[in-house]
Structure formats: structure tokens, C-alpha cells
Amino acid sequence: MGDVVVWSGVALLVVLAALGGFALGRSGWSPRRAPAVLAAPPEALTAALAAELVADLIRRAVALDMLAGSVGEPLARCLPKSVGPEGLACELLDSASSLELRPGRAVTGFFAPVRQGGRQVNAFETEVVALHSALEPPQVVLKAPLALLAMPRRRHVRKRVNDPRFVHVRLWTADAETSRLFFPEATPDIWINAYDGQNGGESAVTDISPGGLAMEVRAALVPPGLEPGSPVVLKCSLFQFKEKQFKPYWYAGLVRGVSAPDEKVRRIAIGFTAVGVLDGSAPQGVRWTERIINETQGGSA
């Protein structure tokens, strides 16, 4: 008797399943479509999101800052233009040496935050595929994004300079460790607001942080040979409103990026590598100390 009950129950389930399948078929819903999406492997889903993100960046002409890691000054700035067999082709907006953008180098591309896949992201990990420096403008080709990220953009918050008159800069194209110049008395290679006869009214510091600064300089005033990786020495005088006077800060640094030479005004990005204080007994008139990661302000003189 028990066996009859069990097999009757099984038969009932089979009938119900058949009827259910018939009803679903009549409603036009196919049960095979959902598993194809739900069972998609995570990497395929990530690739779809990455493709959607890249298409959006190209459509909106959003520039990327490419970093070797998650903090620091960009190796280069580029504009995504198209996706091809090689990968994501980006037009370089700032000069970058082939050494910095060598094929195979892992980079992080930062952009203005967007909502993607239900969360806010502002970066992706990728790899340099190729550098076409002979093209005009030059291009860097990147792999499709390997991972979408939401992470801090900078170690230091960069402050936009609203009124350039309050930031004076003197820049020497010199290596702080080996130069024979006595900087307090040497003539700078670039003046910004520090000497009216050389300024030209178009050069200015555009933004600044304890980690570096960016400036726009009339193309004719940019020293020959200034390129990414060039060592520089700077004296930055910042206006202190409480004291109503300029306070000087000395820095040694490296050029991180220089915009195209055919532009009327060239943008130069510099990362600070050391801070200095005036010291008449030092050969260069400045005593240097290598910057530390948690530094919040350069040394003064």
C-alpha cells in the first residue's frame, strides 16, 4: 500500500511539471534565457561592464590620468578615442617618454567618478599594449580594463589656484644633487609672476599641492629639452594673507608631463622629490631633504 502511495505522488509531480512547462510555453517565457545570464562567469560580466565603461568614456570624451600605481603624479594624460584589434587607442594629451609607457607596463587609469554596475568607480587597472609616438598626435594603446576600481586619486589634495597673482615661481632646469648653481642668486629658466619683464602675462600656476604643481607657460618661454623626467629646482612664493606677505618654499622635483610643443601655452606638471631651506654654507645655497610620504607642507626659507 505504501508503494502505491509513493508512486502515485511521483506520477502527480510529473503531471504537474508537464502542465507547468506547457503553461510557461503558452505564456511566451522561455526558462532557458535566465540561466544564460545568471550563470555567466564573473569575468564575462566584468568584461561587459568594462566595455560599457569604455564606450561611455569615448562618447563623453573623458580624459584619463595614467599612473604607475594609485598615487602620485600621472605618467601621462590621454583621451580615449576608439577600440580596435590592438585594444583601447588613446590620444596623448601630454608628452610621455617611451620608457614610462613601455609595452607591458601595468598602469591605473583614473577618470571622473561614474556609476557603473551599481557602484561608483573612478579608475581601472590595465596594461600598455603599444606606444605610437610617430603618429600625430601620438597614441598609447591599452588593454581592455582588467578591473574597475573606486579608490583615492591622490595622496595630496591638489588645490586649484584661483588667482595666479598670489603664487610666484622661479624654476631652474637643474639637478638639485649635481648642479653647480648657487640658486638664491642664479637667473631662473622660467619666471611666473616673479619678474614682470619675463612673465608675458600668459604664464601661471594653475594648481598646487604639497606633492607637486602644474603650470601653464607661454611656449616661447619653455627651455629647450624640458621633458618628462627632467630634474628641476623651484622657488615657490605663496602669499600669506594673515602676514600680508609672500613666503618662499624651495623644492627639487621631476617633470611629470609636458603638453605638445606646437601649442601656444604649454602645460607642465611637476612632482616634488625634495624640499629645501636656505643655507649659505651649502654649495647651492640651499640644503635639501628628501620628501617623506606623510609630509604636508614643504620646508620654508
PDB file of C-alpha atoms in Angstrom:
ATOM      1  CA  MET A   1       0.000   0.000   0.000  1.00  0.00           C
ATOM      2  CA  GLY A   2       2.871   2.321   0.866  1.00  0.00           C
ATOM      3  CA  ASP A   3       4.477   1.722  -2.544  1.00  0.00           C
ATOM      4  CA  VAL A   4       1.230   2.652  -4.298  1.00  0.00           C
ATOM      5  CA  VAL A   5       1.108   5.988  -2.405  1.00  0.00           C
ATOM      6  CA  VAL A   6       4.735   6.823  -3.221  1.00  0.00           C
ATOM      7  CA  TRP A   7       4.431   6.100  -6.915  1.00  0.00           C
ATOM      8  CA  SER A   8       1.121   7.979  -7.075  1.00  0.00           C
ATOM      9  CA  GLY A   9       2.896  11.016  -5.632  1.00  0.00           C
ATOM     10  CA  VAL A  10       5.713  10.766  -8.202  1.00  0.00           C
ATOM     11  CA  ALA A  11       3.198  10.493 -11.028  1.00  0.00           C
ATOM     12  CA  LEU A  12       1.411  13.584  -9.743  1.00  0.00           C
ATOM     13  CA  LEU A  13       4.656  15.583  -9.693  1.00  0.00           C
ATOM     14  CA  VAL A  14       5.444  14.553 -13.270  1.00  0.00           C
ATOM     15  CA  VAL A  15       1.988  15.648 -14.425  1.00  0.00           C
ATOM     16  CA  LEU A  16       2.296  18.984 -12.617  1.00  0.00           C
ATOM     17  CA  ALA A  17       5.732  19.576 -14.111  1.00  0.00           C
ATOM     18  CA  ALA A  18       4.416  18.837 -17.593  1.00  0.00           C
ATOM     19  CA  LEU A  19       1.461  21.142 -17.106  1.00  0.00           C
ATOM     20  CA  GLY A  20       3.728  23.842 -15.722  1.00  0.00           C
ATOM     21  CA  GLY A  21       6.019  23.574 -18.732  1.00  0.00           C
ATOM     22  CA  PHE A  22       3.045  23.801 -21.062  1.00  0.00           C
ATOM     23  CA  ALA A  23       1.708  26.862 -19.254  1.00  0.00           C
ATOM     24  CA  LEU A  24       5.113  28.599 -19.390  1.00  0.00           C
ATOM     25  CA  GLY A  25       5.383  27.817 -23.074  1.00  0.00           C
ATOM     26  CA  ARG A  26       1.941  29.293 -23.691  1.00  0.00           C
ATOM     27  CA  SER A  27       2.896  32.475 -21.845  1.00  0.00           C
ATOM     28  CA  GLY A  28       5.849  33.045 -24.203  1.00  0.00           C
ATOM     29  CA  TRP A  29       8.516  32.865 -21.439  1.00  0.00           C
ATOM     30  CA  SER A  30      11.477  30.605 -22.108  1.00  0.00           C
ATOM     31  CA  PRO A  31      13.120  29.150 -18.976  1.00  0.00           C
ATOM     32  CA  ARG A  32      16.407  28.749 -20.884  1.00  0.00           C
ATOM     33  CA  ARG A  33      17.111  32.509 -21.143  1.00  0.00           C
ATOM     34  CA  ALA A  34      17.572  33.297 -17.437  1.00  0.00           C
ATOM     35  CA  PRO A  35      20.277  30.701 -16.658  1.00  0.00           C
ATOM     36  CA  ALA A  36      22.372  32.061 -19.559  1.00  0.00           C
ATOM     37  CA  VAL A  37      22.618  35.419 -17.711  1.00  0.00           C
ATOM     38  CA  LEU A  38      22.607  34.214 -14.119  1.00  0.00           C
ATOM     39  CA  ALA A  39      25.227  31.576 -14.783  1.00  0.00           C
ATOM     40  CA  ALA A  40      27.569  33.943 -16.667  1.00  0.00           C
ATOM     41  CA  PRO A  41      31.058  33.755 -15.145  1.00  0.00           C
ATOM     42  CA  PRO A  42      32.194  36.864 -13.204  1.00  0.00           C
ATOM     43  CA  GLU A  43      34.957  37.654 -15.723  1.00  0.00           C
ATOM     44  CA  ALA A  44      32.446  37.775 -18.589  1.00  0.00           C
ATOM     45  CA  LEU A  45      30.225  40.100 -16.585  1.00  0.00           C
ATOM     46  CA  THR A  46      33.230  42.318 -15.762  1.00  0.00           C
ATOM     47  CA  ALA A  47      34.224  42.423 -19.427  1.00  0.00           C
ATOM     48  CA  ALA A  48      30.721  43.574 -20.341  1.00  0.00           C
ATOM     49  CA  LEU A  49      30.854  46.330 -17.715  1.00  0.00           C
ATOM     50  CA  ALA A  50      34.333  47.348 -18.860  1.00  0.00           C
ATOM     51  CA  ALA A  51      33.184  47.573 -22.482  1.00  0.00           C
ATOM     52  CA  GLU A  52      30.222  49.702 -21.409  1.00  0.00           C
ATOM     53  CA  LEU A  53      32.520  51.979 -19.376  1.00  0.00           C
ATOM     54  CA  VAL A  54      34.994  52.410 -22.252  1.00  0.00           C
ATOM     55  CA  ALA A  55      32.186  53.242 -24.681  1.00  0.00           C
ATOM     56  CA  ASP A  56      30.890  55.870 -22.226  1.00  0.00           C
ATOM     57  CA  LEU A  57      34.367  57.432 -21.757  1.00  0.00           C
ATOM     58  CA  ILE A  58      34.824  57.673 -25.542  1.00  0.00           C
ATOM     59  CA  ARG A  59      31.336  59.094 -26.086  1.00  0.00           C
ATOM     60  CA  ARG A  60      31.776  61.789 -23.414  1.00  0.00           C
ATOM     61  CA  ALA A  61      35.441  62.478 -24.308  1.00  0.00           C
ATOM     62  CA  VAL A  62      36.611  61.895 -20.719  1.00  0.00           C
ATOM     63  CA  ALA A  63      40.376  62.229 -20.212  1.00  0.00           C
ATOM     64  CA  LEU A  64      42.367  59.595 -18.315  1.00  0.00           C
ATOM     65  CA  ASP A  65      45.296  60.139 -15.969  1.00  0.00           C
ATOM     66  CA  MET A  66      47.596  57.123 -16.169  1.00  0.00           C
ATOM     67  CA  LEU A  67      49.542  56.315 -13.008  1.00  0.00           C
ATOM     68  CA  ALA A  68      52.018  53.601 -12.138  1.00  0.00           C
ATOM     69  CA  GLY A  69      50.008  52.665  -9.057  1.00  0.00           C
ATOM     70  CA  SER A  70      47.280  54.544  -7.226  1.00  0.00           C
ATOM     71  CA  VAL A  71      49.003  57.755  -6.060  1.00  0.00           C
ATOM     72  CA  GLY A  72      51.455  60.296  -7.359  1.00  0.00           C
ATOM     73  CA  GLU A  73      51.723  62.360 -10.498  1.00  0.00           C
ATOM     74  CA  PRO A  74      50.417  60.879 -13.774  1.00  0.00           C
ATOM     75  CA  LEU A  75      52.842  59.266 -16.210  1.00  0.00           C
ATOM     76  CA  ALA A  76      50.678  60.757 -18.931  1.00  0.00           C
ATOM     77  CA  ARG A  77      47.213  62.112 -19.674  1.00  0.00           C
ATOM     78  CA  CYS A  78      45.248  60.755 -22.596  1.00  0.00           C
ATOM     79  CA  LEU A  79      41.866  60.845 -24.314  1.00  0.00           C
ATOM     80  CA  PRO A  80      40.186  57.516 -25.242  1.00  0.00           C
ATOM     81  CA  LYS A  81      39.330  57.621 -28.953  1.00  0.00           C
ATOM     82  CA  SER A  82      38.458  54.159 -30.257  1.00  0.00           C
ATOM     83  CA  VAL A  83      38.552  50.416 -29.648  1.00  0.00           C
ATOM     84  CA  GLY A  84      40.341  48.267 -32.213  1.00  0.00           C
ATOM     85  CA  PRO A  85      42.115  44.920 -32.607  1.00  0.00           C
ATOM     86  CA  GLU A  86      45.089  46.171 -30.547  1.00  0.00           C
ATOM     87  CA  GLY A  87      42.964  47.493 -27.718  1.00  0.00           C
ATOM     88  CA  LEU A  88      41.811  50.905 -26.467  1.00  0.00           C
ATOM     89  CA  ALA A  89      43.542  53.626 -28.508  1.00  0.00           C
ATOM     90  CA  CYS A  90      44.074  56.859 -26.548  1.00  0.00           C
ATOM     91  CA  GLU A  91      45.386  60.179 -27.842  1.00  0.00           C
ATOM     92  CA  LEU A  92      48.187  61.504 -25.637  1.00  0.00           C
ATOM     93  CA  LEU A  93      47.485  64.983 -24.313  1.00  0.00           C
ATOM     94  CA  ASP A  94      50.833  65.371 -22.515  1.00  0.00           C
ATOM     95  CA  SER A  95      54.231  64.206 -23.642  1.00  0.00           C
ATOM     96  CA  ALA A  96      55.442  60.977 -22.107  1.00  0.00           C
ATOM     97  CA  SER A  97      58.676  59.106 -22.611  1.00  0.00           C
ATOM     98  CA  SER A  98      58.612  55.661 -24.213  1.00  0.00           C
ATOM     99  CA  LEU A  99      60.363  54.399 -21.087  1.00  0.00           C
ATOM    100  CA  GLU A 100      57.444  55.391 -18.879  1.00  0.00           C
ATOM    101  CA  LEU A 101      54.807  53.960 -21.232  1.00  0.00           C
ATOM    102  CA  ARG A 102      56.660  50.858 -22.370  1.00  0.00           C
ATOM    103  CA  PRO A 103      54.516  47.944 -23.616  1.00  0.00           C
ATOM    104  CA  GLY A 104      53.672  45.518 -20.847  1.00  0.00           C
ATOM    105  CA  ARG A 105      53.698  48.146 -18.097  1.00  0.00           C
ATOM    106  CA  ALA A 106      50.787  47.921 -15.668  1.00  0.00           C
ATOM    107  CA  VAL A 107      49.017  51.259 -15.186  1.00  0.00           C
ATOM    108  CA  THR A 108      45.942  52.612 -13.444  1.00  0.00           C
ATOM    109  CA  GLY A 109      43.681  54.900 -15.460  1.00  0.00           C
ATOM    110  CA  PHE A 110      41.845  57.500 -13.349  1.00  0.00           C
ATOM    111  CA  PHE A 111      38.793  59.437 -14.544  1.00  0.00           C
ATOM    112  CA  ALA A 112      35.936  61.490 -13.085  1.00  0.00           C
ATOM    113  CA  PRO A 113      33.755  59.180 -10.913  1.00  0.00           C
ATOM    114  CA  VAL A 114      30.774  57.492 -12.624  1.00  0.00           C
ATOM    115  CA  ARG A 115      28.116  54.948 -11.645  1.00  0.00           C
ATOM    116  CA  GLN A 116      28.890  51.579 -13.190  1.00  0.00           C
ATOM    117  CA  GLY A 117      27.420  48.181 -12.323  1.00  0.00           C
ATOM    118  CA  GLY A 118      25.501  49.614  -9.381  1.00  0.00           C
ATOM    119  CA  ARG A 119      28.510  51.285  -7.747  1.00  0.00           C
ATOM    120  CA  GLN A 120      30.668  54.371  -8.160  1.00  0.00           C
ATOM    121  CA  VAL A 121      34.040  53.823  -9.849  1.00  0.00           C
ATOM    122  CA  ASN A 122      36.813  56.225 -10.798  1.00  0.00           C
ATOM    123  CA  ALA A 123      39.617  54.026 -12.122  1.00  0.00           C
ATOM    124  CA  PHE A 124      40.532  50.816 -13.863  1.00  0.00           C
ATOM    125  CA  GLU A 125      43.601  48.625 -13.977  1.00  0.00           C
ATOM    126  CA  THR A 126      45.064  47.930 -17.386  1.00  0.00           C
ATOM    127  CA  GLU A 127      48.313  47.395 -19.271  1.00  0.00           C
ATOM    128  CA  VAL A 128      50.141  49.294 -22.005  1.00  0.00           C
ATOM    129  CA  VAL A 129      49.966  47.359 -25.289  1.00  0.00           C
ATOM    130  CA  ALA A 130      51.801  49.779 -27.584  1.00  0.00           C
ATOM    131  CA  LEU A 131      53.034  53.353 -27.923  1.00  0.00           C
ATOM    132  CA  HIS A 132      52.741  55.005 -31.349  1.00  0.00           C
ATOM    133  CA  SER A 133      54.891  58.097 -30.838  1.00  0.00           C
ATOM    134  CA  ALA A 134      55.307  58.709 -34.589  1.00  0.00           C
ATOM    135  CA  LEU A 135      51.599  59.428 -35.019  1.00  0.00           C
ATOM    136  CA  GLU A 136      50.325  62.982 -34.827  1.00  0.00           C
ATOM    137  CA  PRO A 137      49.064  63.284 -32.188  1.00  0.00           C
ATOM    138  CA  PRO A 138      50.881  60.336 -30.559  1.00  0.00           C
ATOM    139  CA  GLN A 139      48.810  57.456 -29.226  1.00  0.00           C
ATOM    140  CA  VAL A 140      49.067  54.891 -26.459  1.00  0.00           C
ATOM    141  CA  VAL A 141      47.125  51.631 -26.773  1.00  0.00           C
ATOM    142  CA  LEU A 142      45.778  49.996 -23.619  1.00  0.00           C
ATOM    143  CA  LYS A 143      44.314  46.592 -22.886  1.00  0.00           C
ATOM    144  CA  ALA A 144      40.621  46.456 -22.057  1.00  0.00           C
ATOM    145  CA  PRO A 145      40.134  47.332 -18.358  1.00  0.00           C
ATOM    146  CA  LEU A 146      41.111  44.372 -16.197  1.00  0.00           C
ATOM    147  CA  ALA A 147      39.305  45.579 -13.082  1.00  0.00           C
ATOM    148  CA  LEU A 148      37.060  48.514 -12.196  1.00  0.00           C
ATOM    149  CA  LEU A 149      38.081  50.380  -9.049  1.00  0.00           C
ATOM    150  CA  ALA A 150      36.900  53.003  -6.580  1.00  0.00           C
ATOM    151  CA  MET A 151      39.965  54.432  -4.859  1.00  0.00           C
ATOM    152  CA  PRO A 152      41.556  57.707  -3.689  1.00  0.00           C
ATOM    153  CA  ARG A 153      43.015  59.663  -6.594  1.00  0.00           C
ATOM    154  CA  ARG A 154      45.843  61.474  -4.852  1.00  0.00           C
ATOM    155  CA  ARG A 155      47.898  61.259  -1.709  1.00  0.00           C
ATOM    156  CA  HIS A 156      47.642  65.063  -1.532  1.00  0.00           C
ATOM    157  CA  VAL A 157      44.615  67.130  -2.389  1.00  0.00           C
ATOM    158  CA  ARG A 158      45.529  69.465  -5.202  1.00  0.00           C
ATOM    159  CA  LYS A 159      44.186  72.976  -4.810  1.00  0.00           C
ATOM    160  CA  ARG A 160      43.148  74.993  -7.827  1.00  0.00           C
ATOM    161  CA  VAL A 161      44.848  78.385  -7.947  1.00  0.00           C
ATOM    162  CA  ASN A 162      42.018  80.845  -8.440  1.00  0.00           C
ATOM    163  CA  ASP A 163      44.218  83.935  -8.572  1.00  0.00           C
ATOM    164  CA  PRO A 164      47.713  83.248 -10.014  1.00  0.00           C
ATOM    165  CA  ARG A 165      48.964  86.605  -8.719  1.00  0.00           C
ATOM    166  CA  PHE A 166      49.322  85.031  -5.274  1.00  0.00           C
ATOM    167  CA  VAL A 167      51.758  82.332  -6.463  1.00  0.00           C
ATOM    168  CA  HIS A 168      55.223  83.318  -7.700  1.00  0.00           C
ATOM    169  CA  VAL A 169      57.545  80.677  -9.142  1.00  0.00           C
ATOM    170  CA  ARG A 170      61.154  80.624 -10.263  1.00  0.00           C
ATOM    171  CA  LEU A 171      62.236  77.414 -11.996  1.00  0.00           C
ATOM    172  CA  TRP A 172      65.709  76.177 -12.922  1.00  0.00           C
ATOM    173  CA  THR A 173      66.223  73.200 -15.247  1.00  0.00           C
ATOM    174  CA  ALA A 174      68.869  71.727 -12.970  1.00  0.00           C
ATOM    175  CA  ASP A 175      69.544  68.667 -10.841  1.00  0.00           C
ATOM    176  CA  ALA A 176      69.471  69.592  -7.151  1.00  0.00           C
ATOM    177  CA  GLU A 177      72.092  66.938  -6.356  1.00  0.00           C
ATOM    178  CA  THR A 178      74.688  67.805  -9.005  1.00  0.00           C
ATOM    179  CA  SER A 179      74.092  71.393 -10.147  1.00  0.00           C
ATOM    180  CA  ARG A 180      76.850  73.972  -9.569  1.00  0.00           C
ATOM    181  CA  LEU A 181      74.378  76.859  -9.491  1.00  0.00           C
ATOM    182  CA  PHE A 182      74.021  78.986  -6.373  1.00  0.00           C
ATOM    183  CA  PHE A 183      70.236  79.093  -6.623  1.00  0.00           C
ATOM    184  CA  PRO A 184      69.422  82.138  -4.433  1.00  0.00           C
ATOM    185  CA  GLU A 185      71.376  84.312  -6.893  1.00  0.00           C
ATOM    186  CA  ALA A 186      71.060  82.367 -10.180  1.00  0.00           C
ATOM    187  CA  THR A 187      68.820  83.526 -13.022  1.00  0.00           C
ATOM    188  CA  PRO A 188      65.827  81.169 -13.427  1.00  0.00           C
ATOM    189  CA  ASP A 189      64.895  79.489 -16.707  1.00  0.00           C
ATOM    190  CA  ILE A 190      61.191  80.165 -16.105  1.00  0.00           C
ATOM    191  CA  TRP A 191      59.646  83.074 -14.213  1.00  0.00           C
ATOM    192  CA  ILE A 192      55.998  83.163 -13.186  1.00  0.00           C
ATOM    193  CA  ASN A 193      54.833  86.412 -11.599  1.00  0.00           C
ATOM    194  CA  ALA A 194      58.311  86.763 -10.130  1.00  0.00           C
ATOM    195  CA  TYR A 195      59.665  89.211 -12.702  1.00  0.00           C
ATOM    196  CA  ASP A 196      57.299  91.213 -14.864  1.00  0.00           C
ATOM    197  CA  GLY A 197      59.719  91.619 -17.734  1.00  0.00           C
ATOM    198  CA  GLN A 198      59.827  87.855 -18.313  1.00  0.00           C
ATOM    199  CA  ASN A 199      56.323  86.792 -17.358  1.00  0.00           C
ATOM    200  CA  GLY A 200      54.472  87.815 -20.520  1.00  0.00           C
ATOM    201  CA  GLY A 201      51.081  87.761 -18.813  1.00  0.00           C
ATOM    202  CA  GLU A 202      50.196  84.236 -20.023  1.00  0.00           C
ATOM    203  CA  SER A 203      52.253  82.064 -17.674  1.00  0.00           C
ATOM    204  CA  ALA A 204      50.645  80.969 -14.399  1.00  0.00           C
ATOM    205  CA  VAL A 205      50.489  78.222 -11.798  1.00  0.00           C
ATOM    206  CA  THR A 206      47.112  76.502 -12.254  1.00  0.00           C
ATOM    207  CA  ASP A 207      47.042  74.113  -9.289  1.00  0.00           C
ATOM    208  CA  ILE A 208      49.318  73.120  -6.443  1.00  0.00           C
ATOM    209  CA  SER A 209      49.592  70.606  -3.596  1.00  0.00           C
ATOM    210  CA  PRO A 210      52.291  69.504  -1.145  1.00  0.00           C
ATOM    211  CA  GLY A 211      53.170  66.817  -3.706  1.00  0.00           C
ATOM    212  CA  GLY A 212      53.571  68.939  -6.825  1.00  0.00           C
ATOM    213  CA  LEU A 213      52.172  71.643  -9.056  1.00  0.00           C
ATOM    214  CA  ALA A 214      51.043  72.312 -12.592  1.00  0.00           C
ATOM    215  CA  MET A 215      51.768  75.455 -14.547  1.00  0.00           C
ATOM    216  CA  GLU A 216      50.945  76.940 -17.907  1.00  0.00           C
ATOM    217  CA  VAL A 217      53.858  78.655 -19.625  1.00  0.00           C
ATOM    218  CA  ARG A 218      53.987  80.548 -22.899  1.00  0.00           C
ATOM    219  CA  ALA A 219      55.545  78.105 -25.391  1.00  0.00           C
ATOM    220  CA  ALA A 220      58.311  80.527 -26.383  1.00  0.00           C
ATOM    221  CA  LEU A 221      59.495  80.679 -22.747  1.00  0.00           C
ATOM    222  CA  VAL A 222      59.800  76.902 -22.197  1.00  0.00           C
ATOM    223  CA  PRO A 223      63.514  75.932 -22.071  1.00  0.00           C
ATOM    224  CA  PRO A 224      64.677  73.528 -24.814  1.00  0.00           C
ATOM    225  CA  GLY A 225      64.973  69.936 -23.651  1.00  0.00           C
ATOM    226  CA  LEU A 226      62.407  70.223 -20.862  1.00  0.00           C
ATOM    227  CA  GLU A 227      60.564  66.888 -20.979  1.00  0.00           C
ATOM    228  CA  PRO A 228      59.103  64.206 -18.677  1.00  0.00           C
ATOM    229  CA  GLY A 229      61.824  63.048 -16.319  1.00  0.00           C
ATOM    230  CA  SER A 230      63.793  66.315 -16.421  1.00  0.00           C
ATOM    231  CA  PRO A 231      65.058  67.392 -12.954  1.00  0.00           C
ATOM    232  CA  VAL A 232      64.130  70.893 -11.840  1.00  0.00           C
ATOM    233  CA  VAL A 233      64.575  73.225  -8.873  1.00  0.00           C
ATOM    234  CA  LEU A 234      61.808  75.615  -7.863  1.00  0.00           C
ATOM    235  CA  LYS A 235      61.333  78.530  -5.538  1.00  0.00           C
ATOM    236  CA  CYS A 236      57.597  78.912  -4.886  1.00  0.00           C
ATOM    237  CA  SER A 237      56.500  82.047  -3.069  1.00  0.00           C
ATOM    238  CA  LEU A 238      52.964  81.812  -1.702  1.00  0.00           C
ATOM    239  CA  PHE A 239      51.086  84.843  -0.422  1.00  0.00           C
ATOM    240  CA  GLN A 240      50.172  84.585   3.268  1.00  0.00           C
ATOM    241  CA  PHE A 241      47.059  86.673   3.847  1.00  0.00           C
ATOM    242  CA  LYS A 242      47.471  86.904   7.625  1.00  0.00           C
ATOM    243  CA  GLU A 243      51.019  88.230   7.377  1.00  0.00           C
ATOM    244  CA  LYS A 244      50.219  90.071   4.114  1.00  0.00           C
ATOM    245  CA  GLN A 245      53.485  88.940   2.534  1.00  0.00           C
ATOM    246  CA  PHE A 246      54.915  86.197   0.325  1.00  0.00           C
ATOM    247  CA  LYS A 247      56.535  83.191   1.984  1.00  0.00           C
ATOM    248  CA  PRO A 248      59.114  81.235  -0.079  1.00  0.00           C
ATOM    249  CA  TYR A 249      59.339  77.444  -0.318  1.00  0.00           C
ATOM    250  CA  TRP A 250      62.161  75.599  -2.064  1.00  0.00           C
ATOM    251  CA  TYR A 251      61.627  72.316  -3.902  1.00  0.00           C
ATOM    252  CA  ALA A 252      63.550  69.917  -6.080  1.00  0.00           C
ATOM    253  CA  GLY A 253      61.418  67.880  -8.450  1.00  0.00           C
ATOM    254  CA  LEU A 254      60.893  65.972 -11.669  1.00  0.00           C
ATOM    255  CA  VAL A 255      58.805  66.948 -14.673  1.00  0.00           C
ATOM    256  CA  ARG A 256      55.886  64.511 -14.909  1.00  0.00           C
ATOM    257  CA  GLY A 257      54.323  65.790 -18.099  1.00  0.00           C
ATOM    258  CA  VAL A 258      54.636  68.470 -20.774  1.00  0.00           C
ATOM    259  CA  SER A 259      51.939  69.273 -23.316  1.00  0.00           C
ATOM    260  CA  ALA A 260      52.575  69.275 -27.074  1.00  0.00           C
ATOM    261  CA  PRO A 261      55.233  71.760 -28.275  1.00  0.00           C
ATOM    262  CA  ASP A 262      53.034  73.227 -31.005  1.00  0.00           C
ATOM    263  CA  GLU A 263      50.628  74.765 -28.514  1.00  0.00           C
ATOM    264  CA  LYS A 264      50.730  78.483 -27.731  1.00  0.00           C
ATOM    265  CA  VAL A 265      50.713  77.812 -23.994  1.00  0.00           C
ATOM    266  CA  ARG A 266      52.288  74.607 -22.691  1.00  0.00           C
ATOM    267  CA  ARG A 267      51.170  72.830 -19.536  1.00  0.00           C
ATOM    268  CA  ILE A 268      53.958  71.484 -17.319  1.00  0.00           C
ATOM    269  CA  ALA A 269      53.281  69.099 -14.397  1.00  0.00           C
ATOM    270  CA  ILE A 270      55.962  68.710 -11.722  1.00  0.00           C
ATOM    271  CA  GLY A 271      56.235  66.302  -8.796  1.00  0.00           C
ATOM    272  CA  PHE A 272      58.292  67.364  -5.773  1.00  0.00           C
ATOM    273  CA  THR A 273      61.100  64.999  -4.722  1.00  0.00           C
ATOM    274  CA  ALA A 274      62.856  67.079  -2.051  1.00  0.00           C
ATOM    275  CA  VAL A 275      62.323  70.217  -0.003  1.00  0.00           C
ATOM    276  CA  GLY A 276      64.958  72.797   0.835  1.00  0.00           C
ATOM    277  CA  VAL A 277      65.844  75.562   3.235  1.00  0.00           C
ATOM    278  CA  LEU A 278      68.221  78.423   2.594  1.00  0.00           C
ATOM    279  CA  ASP A 279      71.705  77.628   3.848  1.00  0.00           C
ATOM    280  CA  GLY A 280      74.555  79.981   2.943  1.00  0.00           C
ATOM    281  CA  SER A 281      77.112  77.309   3.811  1.00  0.00           C
ATOM    282  CA  ALA A 282      75.725  74.811   1.291  1.00  0.00           C
ATOM    283  CA  PRO A 283      77.353  74.824  -2.185  1.00  0.00           C
ATOM    284  CA  GLN A 284      73.994  75.595  -3.847  1.00  0.00           C
ATOM    285  CA  GLY A 285      72.779  77.980  -1.139  1.00  0.00           C
ATOM    286  CA  VAL A 286      70.001  75.510  -0.298  1.00  0.00           C
ATOM    287  CA  ARG A 287      70.094  72.429   1.927  1.00  0.00           C
ATOM    288  CA  TRP A 288      67.908  69.598   0.602  1.00  0.00           C
ATOM    289  CA  THR A 289      65.876  66.948   2.413  1.00  0.00           C
ATOM    290  CA  GLU A 290      64.153  64.123   0.581  1.00  0.00           C
ATOM    291  CA  ARG A 291      60.372  64.311   0.836  1.00  0.00           C
ATOM    292  CA  ILE A 292      58.549  61.785   3.004  1.00  0.00           C
ATOM    293  CA  ILE A 293      55.156  60.305   2.202  1.00  0.00           C
ATOM    294  CA  ASN A 294      53.214  61.902   5.054  1.00  0.00           C
ATOM    295  CA  GLU A 295      54.646  65.367   4.531  1.00  0.00           C
ATOM    296  CA  THR A 296      52.005  68.077   4.488  1.00  0.00           C
ATOM    297  CA  GLN A 297      53.998  71.139   3.540  1.00  0.00           C
ATOM    298  CA  GLY A 298      57.400  71.868   2.094  1.00  0.00           C
ATOM    299  CA  GLY A 299      60.227  73.400   4.024  1.00  0.00           C
ATOM    300  CA  SER A 300      60.410  77.160   4.100  1.00  0.00           C
ATOM    301  CA  ALA A 301      63.165  79.626   3.809  1.00  0.00           C
TER     302      ALA A 301
END
